[in-house]
């Protein structure tokens, strides 16, 4: 038997032994199994992201007859981000508790709830409170990301994590522009009065994603629920430092993805069809380049790529701020699409830093007497828990961005003040990355790990 699928912990497709760091095991059986699980993880996460961003396109169908002003729409698209952030931690724990394959099936089927609810309420006359509650349900799609990333992190060896996590996340992220393209086609073909057509397309896709996970994915028996690791990761300073950086990258990506269409409509007077023709460009590019961010981080170090990425994001934010102030749509689109691409690149490099940090700390544990096997197991547990927490906090960046736009349009009737605040945030992230992960401090017991952390 090759340590593949056997009946184990609670039945079903359980892999009893898994050691991807063993080169022989990886080449003989590990790589093939990991790639299969990655492929169907991407499919499920892709649909999850589409449903999570559902209301970024539903608002394009909501004309004056719905009676919701621009500020109300920004708040509406912020609600899924808020809920999606909070469910990421329990989704992370669920992978270890129930198994990656089992939880992928359940989390995919849960997407039927927001899709069916949206199909039921999407018509003029529905109360704003009802819309908010249904939008909150789409937060389930945000949880899929955390469970998927935690699961794939356990399948891959450290030397391939940047590429694997980047590909997994990028394939998921691309669910945002795909549903925006679907909505564009629906508006162009059937008009802005038929939002249920979008939902009719996605309902069978949700079922397909759940069925594929059930048939082709596996659970890892060695990956067990460990509330101690979660408690420990909450006390780890790098969890919160990396959360700030992830707010700057992923928070920007998901926040801009949800708000882009509304900004085009309210600042540049685009119609729903005109807005839909443009909204997918940024999220598409940001999703495609995310694996590249992980690949570059594998080669040059996640901290170095992240540092210069934040510098570039600050430049792009300056361009967008200028374009917003003079209301130049071509310049605005150039800067905003660049901002999307850089956010996607930074997503990949930032996520690579997480396992790198705990791999560096594992070396300290070996120096203190731990066996390499025990240190590697500790690193996998801690990085898996950290991915869930950092992903949850980072997703709150999407909430902050939409609330910033809401306030900006309420007060200034423009997105310019919001863009200025984003520019300042990227400058803070640049300084934080340099100060913690790249600066060479004077040698001391408290900073002994710095040379290792420089390699994350």
C-alpha positions as a LaTeX table, in Angstrom:
\begin{tabular}{lrrr}
\hline
Residue & $x$ (\AA) & $y$ (\AA) & $z$ (\AA) \\
\hline
Unk1 & 0.00 & 0.00 & 0.00 \\
Unk2 & 1.37 & 3.46 & $-0.91$ \\
Unk3 & $-0.07$ & 5.43 & 2.01 \\
Unk4 & $-2.84$ & 6.76 & $-0.15$ \\
Unk5 & $-6.52$ & 6.22 & 0.51 \\
Unk6 & $-7.53$ & 3.96 & 3.36 \\
Unk7 & $-10.31$ & 3.80 & 5.85 \\
Unk8 & $-9.09$ & 5.64 & 8.91 \\
Unk9 & $-10.11$ & 8.21 & 11.46 \\
Unk10 & $-13.83$ & 8.42 & 10.80 \\
Unk11 & $-14.20$ & 6.50 & 7.55 \\
Unk12 & $-14.12$ & 7.71 & 3.99 \\
Unk13 & $-11.04$ & 8.72 & 1.97 \\
Unk14 & $-8.36$ & 9.09 & 4.64 \\
Unk15 & $-4.60$ & 9.12 & 4.03 \\
Unk16 & $-3.00$ & 7.55 & 7.10 \\
Unk17 & 0.61 & 8.73 & 6.64 \\
Unk18 & 1.82 & 11.87 & 4.95 \\
Unk19 & 5.40 & 13.20 & 4.84 \\
Unk20 & 5.88 & 15.58 & 1.90 \\
Unk21 & 9.30 & 16.66 & 3.17 \\
Unk22 & 10.58 & 13.12 & 2.45 \\
Unk23 & 11.90 & 13.46 & $-1.12$ \\
Unk24 & 11.39 & 9.78 & $-1.89$ \\
Unk25 & 7.78 & 9.75 & $-0.71$ \\
Unk26 & 7.08 & 13.01 & $-2.55$ \\
Unk27 & 8.41 & 11.78 & $-5.89$ \\
Unk28 & 6.84 & 8.30 & $-5.60$ \\
Unk29 & 3.31 & 9.18 & $-4.52$ \\
Unk30 & 3.05 & 12.53 & $-2.76$ \\
Unk31 & 3.28 & 14.85 & $-5.76$ \\
Unk32 & 0.51 & 13.09 & $-7.69$ \\
Unk33 & $-1.89$ & 13.05 & $-4.75$ \\
Unk34 & $-1.14$ & 16.65 & $-3.80$ \\
Unk35 & $-1.74$ & 17.88 & $-7.35$ \\
Unk36 & $-5.08$ & 16.07 & $-7.57$ \\
Unk37 & $-6.26$ & 17.59 & $-4.31$ \\
Unk38 & $-4.98$ & 21.01 & $-5.38$ \\
Unk39 & $-6.94$ & 20.88 & $-8.65$ \\
Unk40 & $-10.29$ & 20.18 & $-7.02$ \\
Unk41 & $-9.56$ & 22.51 & $-4.13$ \\
Unk42 & $-9.12$ & 25.28 & $-6.70$ \\
Unk43 & $-12.48$ & 24.42 & $-8.28$ \\
Unk44 & $-14.37$ & 24.61 & $-4.99$ \\
Unk45 & $-12.57$ & 27.75 & $-3.84$ \\
Unk46 & $-13.20$ & 29.37 & $-7.23$ \\
Unk47 & $-16.98$ & 28.91 & $-6.84$ \\
Unk48 & $-16.69$ & 30.10 & $-3.23$ \\
Unk49 & $-15.08$ & 33.36 & $-4.31$ \\
Unk50 & $-17.75$ & 33.87 & $-6.98$ \\
Unk51 & $-20.53$ & 33.53 & $-4.43$ \\
Unk52 & $-18.64$ & 35.66 & $-1.90$ \\
Unk53 & $-18.46$ & 38.48 & $-4.46$ \\
Unk54 & $-22.05$ & 37.93 & $-5.64$ \\
Unk55 & $-23.31$ & 41.27 & $-4.36$ \\
Unk56 & $-20.57$ & 43.19 & $-6.15$ \\
Unk57 & $-22.51$ & 42.29 & $-9.31$ \\
Unk58 & $-26.03$ & 42.17 & $-7.90$ \\
Unk59 & $-25.78$ & 45.91 & $-7.13$ \\
Unk60 & $-25.23$ & 46.52 & $-10.86$ \\
Unk61 & $-28.74$ & 45.12 & $-11.42$ \\
Unk62 & $-30.27$ & 47.35 & $-8.72$ \\
Unk63 & $-31.60$ & 50.45 & $-10.48$ \\
Unk64 & $-33.50$ & 53.40 & $-9.01$ \\
Unk65 & $-36.59$ & 51.23 & $-8.52$ \\
Unk66 & $-34.76$ & 49.43 & $-5.66$ \\
Unk67 & $-34.53$ & 52.68 & $-3.70$ \\
Unk68 & $-30.95$ & 52.19 & $-2.43$ \\
Unk69 & $-28.49$ & 55.10 & $-2.60$ \\
Unk70 & $-24.72$ & 54.74 & $-3.34$ \\
Unk71 & $-23.77$ & 54.76 & 0.36 \\
Unk72 & $-26.27$ & 51.98 & 1.00 \\
Unk73 & $-24.82$ & 49.91 & $-1.84$ \\
Unk74 & $-21.26$ & 50.27 & $-0.52$ \\
Unk75 & $-22.49$ & 49.07 & 2.87 \\
Unk76 & $-24.32$ & 46.19 & 1.20 \\
Unk77 & $-21.18$ & 44.90 & $-0.55$ \\
Unk78 & $-19.21$ & 45.33 & 2.69 \\
Unk79 & $-21.44$ & 42.88 & 4.59 \\
Unk80 & $-20.17$ & 39.69 & 2.87 \\
Unk81 & $-16.59$ & 40.76 & 3.62 \\
Unk82 & $-17.37$ & 41.17 & 7.31 \\
Unk83 & $-19.03$ & 37.76 & 7.63 \\
Unk84 & $-16.45$ & 36.07 & 5.42 \\
Unk85 & $-13.70$ & 37.32 & 7.71 \\
Unk86 & $-15.25$ & 35.91 & 10.87 \\
Unk87 & $-16.07$ & 32.47 & 9.44 \\
Unk88 & $-12.51$ & 31.92 & 8.24 \\
Unk89 & $-11.24$ & 30.83 & 11.66 \\
Unk90 & $-13.89$ & 28.12 & 12.25 \\
Unk91 & $-13.45$ & 27.02 & 8.62 \\
Unk92 & $-9.72$ & 26.59 & 9.28 \\
Unk93 & $-10.37$ & 24.48 & 12.38 \\
Unk94 & $-12.98$ & 22.43 & 10.50 \\
Unk95 & $-10.37$ & 21.14 & 8.03 \\
Unk96 & $-8.38$ & 19.48 & 10.80 \\
Unk97 & $-11.48$ & 18.35 & 12.66 \\
Unk98 & $-13.43$ & 16.80 & 9.77 \\
Unk99 & $-10.82$ & 16.33 & 7.04 \\
Unk100 & $-9.99$ & 18.49 & 4.02 \\
Unk101 & $-12.08$ & 16.49 & 1.55 \\
Unk102 & $-15.07$ & 16.18 & 3.87 \\
Unk103 & $-15.10$ & 19.86 & 4.74 \\
Unk104 & $-14.69$ & 20.89 & 1.10 \\
Unk105 & $-17.88$ & 18.96 & 0.28 \\
Unk106 & $-19.79$ & 20.58 & 3.16 \\
Unk107 & $-18.49$ & 24.10 & 2.54 \\
Unk108 & $-19.36$ & 23.84 & $-1.17$ \\
Unk109 & $-22.93$ & 22.72 & $-0.43$ \\
Unk110 & $-23.34$ & 25.60 & 2.06 \\
Unk111 & $-23.02$ & 27.98 & $-0.90$ \\
Unk112 & $-26.47$ & 26.87 & $-2.02$ \\
Unk113 & $-27.99$ & 28.87 & 0.86 \\
Unk114 & $-26.87$ & 32.37 & $-0.24$ \\
Unk115 & $-27.46$ & 31.58 & $-3.92$ \\
Unk116 & $-31.03$ & 30.37 & $-3.37$ \\
Unk117 & $-31.78$ & 33.21 & $-0.94$ \\
Unk118 & $-30.54$ & 35.82 & $-3.43$ \\
Unk119 & $-32.69$ & 34.31 & $-6.18$ \\
Unk120 & $-35.72$ & 34.63 & $-3.90$ \\
Unk121 & $-35.25$ & 38.26 & $-2.76$ \\
Unk122 & $-33.74$ & 39.88 & $-5.85$ \\
Unk123 & $-36.60$ & 42.16 & $-6.93$ \\
Unk124 & $-37.76$ & 45.74 & $-6.25$ \\
Unk125 & $-39.73$ & 46.11 & $-3.03$ \\
Unk126 & $-37.50$ & 43.87 & $-0.92$ \\
Unk127 & $-36.46$ & 45.68 & 2.25 \\
Unk128 & $-32.89$ & 46.87 & 2.71 \\
Unk129 & $-32.63$ & 44.80 & 5.90 \\
Unk130 & $-33.52$ & 41.66 & 3.96 \\
Unk131 & $-30.88$ & 42.43 & 1.35 \\
Unk132 & $-28.31$ & 42.90 & 4.12 \\
Unk133 & $-29.18$ & 39.55 & 5.72 \\
Unk134 & $-28.98$ & 37.70 & 2.40 \\
Unk135 & $-25.70$ & 39.45 & 1.55 \\
Unk136 & $-24.36$ & 38.27 & 4.92 \\
Unk137 & $-25.01$ & 34.65 & 3.89 \\
Unk138 & $-22.59$ & 35.02 & 0.98 \\
Unk139 & $-19.86$ & 35.37 & 3.60 \\
Unk140 & $-19.76$ & 31.56 & 3.61 \\
Unk141 & $-17.88$ & 31.83 & 0.32 \\
Unk142 & $-15.14$ & 33.80 & 2.05 \\
Unk143 & $-14.63$ & 30.98 & 4.54 \\
Unk144 & $-13.86$ & 28.55 & 1.71 \\
Unk145 & $-10.58$ & 30.32 & 1.09 \\
Unk146 & $-9.22$ & 29.74 & 4.60 \\
Unk147 & $-10.14$ & 26.06 & 4.72 \\
Unk148 & $-8.78$ & 25.46 & 1.23 \\
Unk149 & $-5.46$ & 27.18 & 1.93 \\
Unk150 & $-5.01$ & 25.37 & 5.25 \\
Unk151 & $-5.70$ & 22.05 & 3.56 \\
Unk152 & $-3.31$ & 22.60 & 0.64 \\
Unk153 & $-0.61$ & 23.93 & 2.98 \\
Unk154 & $-0.57$ & 20.49 & 4.65 \\
Unk155 & $-0.24$ & 18.62 & 1.34 \\
Unk156 & 2.89 & 20.39 & 0.03 \\
Unk157 & 6.54 & 20.49 & 1.18 \\
Unk158 & 8.04 & 23.81 & 2.22 \\
Unk159 & 10.01 & 24.18 & $-1.04$ \\
Unk160 & 6.81 & 24.14 & $-3.11$ \\
Unk161 & 4.39 & 25.96 & $-0.79$ \\
Unk162 & 4.75 & 29.39 & $-2.40$ \\
Unk163 & 3.76 & 28.10 & $-5.85$ \\
Unk164 & 1.05 & 25.73 & $-4.56$ \\
Unk165 & $-0.57$ & 28.27 & $-2.24$ \\
Unk166 & $-0.32$ & 30.96 & $-4.91$ \\
Unk167 & $-1.93$ & 28.71 & $-7.53$ \\
Unk168 & $-4.66$ & 27.63 & $-5.12$ \\
Unk169 & $-5.44$ & 31.18 & $-4.09$ \\
Unk170 & $-5.12$ & 32.59 & $-7.60$ \\
Unk171 & $-7.50$ & 29.98 & $-8.99$ \\
Unk172 & $-9.92$ & 30.90 & $-6.23$ \\
Unk173 & $-9.48$ & 34.65 & $-6.62$ \\
Unk174 & $-10.30$ & 34.40 & $-10.31$ \\
Unk175 & $-13.84$ & 33.50 & $-9.28$ \\
Unk176 & $-14.36$ & 37.24 & $-8.74$ \\
Unk177 & $-13.78$ & 38.37 & $-12.34$ \\
Unk178 & $-15.50$ & 35.27 & $-13.71$ \\
Unk179 & $-18.82$ & 36.07 & $-12.01$ \\
Unk180 & $-18.38$ & 39.67 & $-13.16$ \\
Unk181 & $-17.93$ & 38.47 & $-16.74$ \\
Unk182 & $-20.99$ & 36.23 & $-16.38$ \\
Unk183 & $-22.97$ & 39.23 & $-15.17$ \\
Unk184 & $-21.70$ & 41.33 & $-18.06$ \\
Unk185 & $-22.96$ & 38.69 & $-20.49$ \\
Unk186 & $-26.33$ & 38.52 & $-18.72$ \\
Unk187 & $-26.78$ & 42.31 & $-18.73$ \\
Unk188 & $-25.77$ & 42.53 & $-22.40$ \\
Unk189 & $-28.01$ & 39.62 & $-23.42$ \\
Unk190 & $-31.06$ & 39.85 & $-21.13$ \\
Unk191 & $-30.76$ & 43.34 & $-19.66$ \\
Unk192 & $-30.31$ & 44.65 & $-16.12$ \\
Unk193 & $-33.72$ & 43.34 & $-15.06$ \\
Unk194 & $-32.73$ & 39.66 & $-14.93$ \\
Unk195 & $-30.26$ & 39.06 & $-12.07$ \\
Unk196 & $-31.69$ & 35.58 & $-11.42$ \\
Unk197 & $-30.07$ & 34.32 & $-14.63$ \\
Unk198 & $-26.67$ & 34.70 & $-12.94$ \\
Unk199 & $-27.84$ & 32.61 & $-10.00$ \\
Unk200 & $-29.33$ & 30.00 & $-12.33$ \\
Unk201 & $-25.86$ & 29.53 & $-13.83$ \\
Unk202 & $-24.11$ & 29.15 & $-10.48$ \\
Unk203 & $-26.49$ & 26.81 & $-8.66$ \\
Unk204 & $-25.51$ & 23.72 & $-10.74$ \\
Unk205 & $-21.83$ & 24.72 & $-10.57$ \\
Unk206 & $-21.99$ & 24.59 & $-6.77$ \\
Unk207 & $-23.31$ & 21.04 & $-6.94$ \\
Unk208 & $-20.57$ & 20.05 & $-9.41$ \\
Unk209 & $-17.85$ & 21.45 & $-7.11$ \\
Unk210 & $-19.21$ & 19.48 & $-4.13$ \\
Unk211 & $-19.50$ & 16.27 & $-6.17$ \\
Unk212 & $-15.94$ & 16.56 & $-7.52$ \\
Unk213 & $-14.58$ & 17.10 & $-4.00$ \\
Unk214 & $-16.42$ & 14.01 & $-2.79$ \\
Unk215 & $-15.10$ & 11.85 & $-5.63$ \\
Unk216 & $-11.51$ & 13.04 & $-6.07$ \\
Unk217 & $-10.17$ & 14.65 & $-2.86$ \\
Unk218 & $-8.61$ & 13.07 & 0.25 \\
Unk219 & $-8.43$ & 13.68 & 4.00 \\
Unk220 & $-5.11$ & 13.70 & 5.85 \\
Unk221 & $-5.34$ & 11.64 & 9.06 \\
Unk222 & $-2.17$ & 13.19 & 10.58 \\
Unk223 & $-3.81$ & 16.63 & 10.34 \\
Unk224 & $-5.81$ & 16.68 & 13.56 \\
Unk225 & $-7.75$ & 19.43 & 15.29 \\
Unk226 & $-5.44$ & 21.27 & 17.65 \\
Unk227 & $-7.03$ & 24.11 & 19.58 \\
Unk228 & $-3.71$ & 24.51 & 21.38 \\
Unk229 & $-2.06$ & 25.60 & 18.12 \\
Unk230 & $-4.82$ & 28.13 & 17.52 \\
Unk231 & $-4.41$ & 29.54 & 21.03 \\
Unk232 & $-0.63$ & 29.63 & 20.58 \\
Unk233 & $-0.85$ & 31.37 & 17.22 \\
Unk234 & $-3.03$ & 34.09 & 18.72 \\
Unk235 & $-0.18$ & 34.84 & 21.16 \\
Unk236 & 2.42 & 34.93 & 18.39 \\
Unk237 & 3.41 & 38.48 & 17.42 \\
Unk238 & 4.08 & 37.49 & 13.80 \\
Unk239 & 0.43 & 36.49 & 13.42 \\
Unk240 & $-0.64$ & 40.09 & 13.95 \\
Unk241 & 2.23 & 41.62 & 12.02 \\
Unk242 & 1.47 & 39.42 & 9.01 \\
Unk243 & $-2.23$ & 40.18 & 9.39 \\
Unk244 & $-1.48$ & 43.86 & 8.84 \\
Unk245 & 0.47 & 43.05 & 5.69 \\
Unk246 & $-2.33$ & 40.81 & 4.45 \\
Unk247 & $-4.85$ & 43.58 & 5.06 \\
Unk248 & $-2.74$ & 45.63 & 2.66 \\
Unk249 & $-2.61$ & 42.97 & $-0.07$ \\
Unk250 & $-5.62$ & 40.67 & 0.05 \\
Unk251 & $-7.79$ & 43.28 & 1.77 \\
Unk252 & $-7.06$ & 45.61 & $-1.13$ \\
Unk253 & $-7.82$ & 42.93 & $-3.71$ \\
Unk254 & $-11.18$ & 41.87 & $-2.30$ \\
Unk255 & $-12.24$ & 45.38 & $-1.25$ \\
Unk256 & $-11.49$ & 46.88 & $-4.65$ \\
Unk257 & $-13.13$ & 43.90 & $-6.38$ \\
Unk258 & $-16.38$ & 44.53 & $-4.52$ \\
Unk259 & $-16.30$ & 48.32 & $-4.90$ \\
Unk260 & $-14.92$ & 48.83 & $-8.43$ \\
Unk261 & $-18.26$ & 48.82 & $-10.23$ \\
Unk262 & $-19.86$ & 51.20 & $-7.74$ \\
Unk263 & $-16.94$ & 53.64 & $-8.01$ \\
Unk264 & $-17.24$ & 53.63 & $-11.81$ \\
Unk265 & $-20.97$ & 54.29 & $-11.61$ \\
Unk266 & $-20.86$ & 57.01 & $-8.96$ \\
Unk267 & $-17.64$ & 58.85 & $-9.78$ \\
Unk268 & $-17.51$ & 58.46 & $-13.55$ \\
Unk269 & $-21.21$ & 58.13 & $-14.41$ \\
Unk270 & $-20.96$ & 54.69 & $-16.01$ \\
Unk271 & $-24.18$ & 52.76 & $-16.71$ \\
Unk272 & $-24.51$ & 49.19 & $-15.29$ \\
Unk273 & $-23.48$ & 47.76 & $-18.69$ \\
Unk274 & $-20.54$ & 50.16 & $-19.04$ \\
Unk275 & $-19.40$ & 49.40 & $-15.48$ \\
Unk276 & $-19.72$ & 45.65 & $-16.02$ \\
Unk277 & $-17.53$ & 45.94 & $-19.13$ \\
Unk278 & $-14.67$ & 47.22 & $-16.96$ \\
Unk279 & $-15.03$ & 45.74 & $-13.47$ \\
Unk280 & $-13.62$ & 42.32 & $-14.33$ \\
Unk281 & $-10.28$ & 43.64 & $-15.66$ \\
Unk282 & $-8.61$ & 44.39 & $-12.32$ \\
Unk283 & $-9.72$ & 41.25 & $-10.44$ \\
Unk284 & $-8.78$ & 39.08 & $-13.42$ \\
Unk285 & $-5.25$ & 40.42 & $-13.62$ \\
Unk286 & $-4.82$ & 40.34 & $-9.83$ \\
Unk287 & $-5.91$ & 36.69 & $-9.76$ \\
Unk288 & $-3.68$ & 35.62 & $-12.64$ \\
Unk289 & $-0.51$ & 37.12 & $-11.16$ \\
Unk290 & $-1.02$ & 35.76 & $-7.64$ \\
Unk291 & 0.83 & 32.47 & $-8.37$ \\
Unk292 & 3.67 & 34.57 & $-9.82$ \\
Unk293 & 3.95 & 36.34 & $-6.47$ \\
Unk294 & 4.34 & 32.98 & $-4.76$ \\
Unk295 & 6.86 & 31.81 & $-7.36$ \\
Unk296 & 8.97 & 34.95 & $-7.01$ \\
Unk297 & 8.82 & 34.58 & $-3.24$ \\
Unk298 & 10.05 & 30.98 & $-3.51$ \\
Unk299 & 13.07 & 32.23 & $-5.44$ \\
Unk300 & 13.93 & 35.60 & $-3.89$ \\
Unk301 & 12.23 & 35.52 & $-0.49$ \\
Unk302 & 8.71 & 36.58 & 0.38 \\
Unk303 & 9.76 & 39.60 & 2.45 \\
Unk304 & 11.81 & 41.17 & $-0.35$ \\
Unk305 & 9.03 & 40.76 & $-2.92$ \\
Unk306 & 6.43 & 42.04 & $-0.45$ \\
Unk307 & 8.52 & 45.10 & 0.45 \\
Unk308 & 8.95 & 46.36 & $-3.09$ \\
Unk309 & 5.41 & 45.38 & $-3.97$ \\
Unk310 & 4.08 & 47.75 & $-1.30$ \\
Unk311 & 6.29 & 50.51 & $-2.71$ \\
Unk312 & 4.77 & 49.92 & $-6.14$ \\
Unk313 & 1.25 & 49.84 & $-4.65$ \\
Unk314 & 1.89 & 53.26 & $-3.11$ \\
Unk315 & 2.91 & 54.60 & $-6.53$ \\
Unk316 & $-0.21$ & 53.11 & $-8.15$ \\
Unk317 & $-2.39$ & 54.57 & $-5.37$ \\
Unk318 & $-0.84$ & 57.99 & $-6.08$ \\
Unk319 & $-1.82$ & 57.67 & $-9.75$ \\
Unk320 & $-5.37$ & 56.67 & $-8.81$ \\
Unk321 & $-5.66$ & 59.57 & $-6.34$ \\
Unk322 & $-4.57$ & 62.04 & $-9.01$ \\
Unk323 & $-6.94$ & 60.55 & $-11.61$ \\
Unk324 & $-9.81$ & 60.63 & $-9.12$ \\
Unk325 & $-9.20$ & 64.30 & $-8.31$ \\
Unk326 & $-9.28$ & 65.32 & $-11.99$ \\
Unk327 & $-11.90$ & 62.68 & $-12.90$ \\
Unk328 & $-9.85$ & 61.18 & $-15.73$ \\
Unk329 & $-11.25$ & 57.73 & $-16.46$ \\
Unk330 & $-8.33$ & 56.49 & $-18.66$ \\
Unk331 & $-5.70$ & 57.44 & $-16.06$ \\
Unk332 & $-7.89$ & 56.07 & $-13.28$ \\
Unk333 & $-8.28$ & 52.71 & $-15.03$ \\
Unk334 & $-4.53$ & 52.49 & $-15.67$ \\
Unk335 & $-3.68$ & 53.11 & $-12.03$ \\
Unk336 & $-6.51$ & 50.99 & $-10.61$ \\
Unk337 & $-5.77$ & 47.95 & $-12.78$ \\
Unk338 & $-2.09$ & 48.25 & $-11.79$ \\
Unk339 & $-3.19$ & 48.38 & $-8.14$ \\
Unk340 & $-5.17$ & 45.18 & $-8.63$ \\
Unk341 & $-2.20$ & 43.42 & $-10.24$ \\
Unk342 & 0.14 & 44.47 & $-7.44$ \\
Unk343 & $-2.37$ & 43.42 & $-4.77$ \\
Unk344 & $-2.51$ & 39.98 & $-6.41$ \\
Unk345 & 1.27 & 39.74 & $-6.58$ \\
Unk346 & 1.52 & 40.74 & $-2.93$ \\
Unk347 & $-1.08$ & 38.16 & $-1.96$ \\
Unk348 & 1.21 & 35.41 & $-3.22$ \\
Unk349 & 4.41 & 36.75 & $-1.67$ \\
Unk350 & 2.79 & 37.52 & 1.69 \\
Unk351 & 1.28 & 34.05 & 2.01 \\
Unk352 & 4.67 & 32.51 & 1.25 \\
Unk353 & 6.08 & 34.38 & 4.24 \\
Unk354 & 3.78 & 32.59 & 6.70 \\
Unk355 & 5.16 & 29.02 & 6.46 \\
Unk356 & 8.63 & 30.53 & 6.03 \\
Unk357 & 8.40 & 32.24 & 9.41 \\
Unk358 & 7.49 & 29.03 & 11.21 \\
Unk359 & 10.05 & 26.99 & 9.29 \\
Unk360 & 12.67 & 29.44 & 10.58 \\
Unk361 & 11.34 & 29.08 & 14.10 \\
Unk362 & 11.40 & 25.29 & 13.71 \\
Unk363 & 15.17 & 25.51 & 13.21 \\
Unk364 & 15.41 & 27.20 & 16.61 \\
Unk365 & 13.47 & 24.30 & 18.13 \\
Unk366 & 15.92 & 21.82 & 16.56 \\
Unk367 & 18.80 & 23.82 & 18.03 \\
Unk368 & 17.10 & 23.52 & 21.42 \\
Unk369 & 16.95 & 19.74 & 21.12 \\
Unk370 & 13.78 & 18.90 & 19.21 \\
Unk371 & 13.95 & 16.26 & 16.49 \\
Unk372 & 13.65 & 17.46 & 12.87 \\
Unk373 & 10.42 & 15.44 & 12.51 \\
Unk374 & 8.82 & 17.04 & 15.59 \\
Unk375 & 9.96 & 20.51 & 14.53 \\
Unk376 & 8.52 & 20.03 & 11.03 \\
Unk377 & 5.20 & 18.82 & 12.46 \\
Unk378 & 5.10 & 21.85 & 14.78 \\
Unk379 & 5.80 & 24.18 & 11.85 \\
Unk380 & 2.98 & 22.66 & 9.78 \\
Unk381 & 0.49 & 22.98 & 12.64 \\
Unk382 & 1.44 & 26.55 & 13.45 \\
Unk383 & 1.53 & 27.74 & 9.85 \\
Unk384 & $-1.85$ & 26.10 & 9.19 \\
Unk385 & $-3.39$ & 27.87 & 12.19 \\
Unk386 & $-1.70$ & 31.13 & 11.21 \\
Unk387 & $-3.08$ & 30.95 & 7.67 \\
Unk388 & $-6.61$ & 30.81 & 9.07 \\
Unk389 & $-6.17$ & 33.70 & 11.49 \\
Unk390 & $-4.19$ & 35.91 & 9.11 \\
Unk391 & $-6.66$ & 35.19 & 6.31 \\
Unk392 & $-9.55$ & 36.18 & 8.58 \\
Unk393 & $-8.00$ & 39.44 & 9.75 \\
Unk394 & $-6.68$ & 40.26 & 6.30 \\
Unk395 & $-10.11$ & 39.90 & 4.73 \\
Unk396 & $-11.33$ & 42.67 & 7.04 \\
Unk397 & $-9.34$ & 44.98 & 4.78 \\
Unk398 & $-12.12$ & 44.55 & 2.24 \\
Unk399 & $-14.60$ & 45.82 & 4.85 \\
Unk400 & $-12.41$ & 48.83 & 5.66 \\
Unk401 & $-12.07$ & 49.72 & 1.99 \\
Unk402 & $-15.81$ & 49.67 & 1.32 \\
Unk403 & $-16.54$ & 51.65 & 4.49 \\
Unk404 & $-13.86$ & 54.17 & 3.45 \\
Unk405 & $-15.52$ & 54.54 & 0.04 \\
Unk406 & $-18.95$ & 54.88 & 1.66 \\
Unk407 & $-17.73$ & 57.70 & 3.92 \\
Unk408 & $-15.77$ & 59.33 & 1.11 \\
Unk409 & $-18.77$ & 59.51 & $-1.21$ \\
Unk410 & $-21.05$ & 60.66 & 1.62 \\
Unk411 & $-18.77$ & 63.56 & 2.58 \\
Unk412 & $-16.90$ & 64.50 & $-0.60$ \\
Unk413 & $-19.08$ & 62.92 & $-3.33$ \\
Unk414 & $-15.82$ & 61.42 & $-4.60$ \\
Unk415 & $-13.47$ & 58.52 & $-3.86$ \\
Unk416 & $-10.40$ & 60.77 & $-3.62$ \\
Unk417 & $-10.19$ & 60.95 & 0.22 \\
Unk418 & $-10.46$ & 57.14 & 0.38 \\
Unk419 & $-7.57$ & 56.73 & $-2.06$ \\
Unk420 & $-5.39$ & 59.06 & 0.01 \\
Unk421 & $-5.99$ & 56.86 & 3.06 \\
Unk422 & $-5.05$ & 53.75 & 1.05 \\
Unk423 & $-1.79$ & 55.40 & $-0.02$ \\
Unk424 & $-0.91$ & 56.06 & 3.62 \\
Unk425 & $-1.73$ & 52.45 & 4.55 \\
Unk426 & 0.65 & 51.08 & 1.89 \\
Unk427 & 3.43 & 53.31 & 3.22 \\
Unk428 & 2.88 & 51.87 & 6.71 \\
Unk429 & 3.02 & 48.30 & 5.34 \\
Unk430 & 6.28 & 49.08 & 3.51 \\
Unk431 & 7.92 & 50.33 & 6.70 \\
Unk432 & 6.60 & 47.38 & 8.72 \\
Unk433 & 7.91 & 44.81 & 6.23 \\
Unk434 & 11.36 & 46.39 & 6.21 \\
Unk435 & 11.60 & 46.92 & 9.96 \\
Unk436 & 10.53 & 43.41 & 11.00 \\
Unk437 & 11.58 & 41.07 & 8.20 \\
Unk438 & 14.47 & 42.69 & 6.34 \\
Unk439 & 16.31 & 45.09 & 8.66 \\
Unk440 & 19.40 & 43.54 & 10.26 \\
Unk441 & 19.22 & 44.30 & 14.00 \\
Unk442 & 22.14 & 44.11 & 16.37 \\
Unk443 & 22.72 & 40.53 & 17.54 \\
Unk444 & 20.97 & 39.63 & 20.79 \\
Unk445 & 19.00 & 36.69 & 22.17 \\
Unk446 & 15.75 & 38.46 & 21.31 \\
Unk447 & 16.80 & 38.95 & 17.68 \\
Unk448 & 18.70 & 35.75 & 17.05 \\
Unk449 & 16.06 & 34.53 & 14.59 \\
Unk450 & 16.33 & 37.63 & 12.39 \\
Unk451 & 18.76 & 36.16 & 9.81 \\
Unk452 & 16.44 & 33.18 & 9.34 \\
Unk453 & 13.35 & 35.38 & 9.14 \\
Unk454 & 15.04 & 37.42 & 6.42 \\
Unk455 & 14.67 & 34.38 & 4.19 \\
Unk456 & 10.86 & 34.17 & 4.50 \\
\hline
\end{tabular}
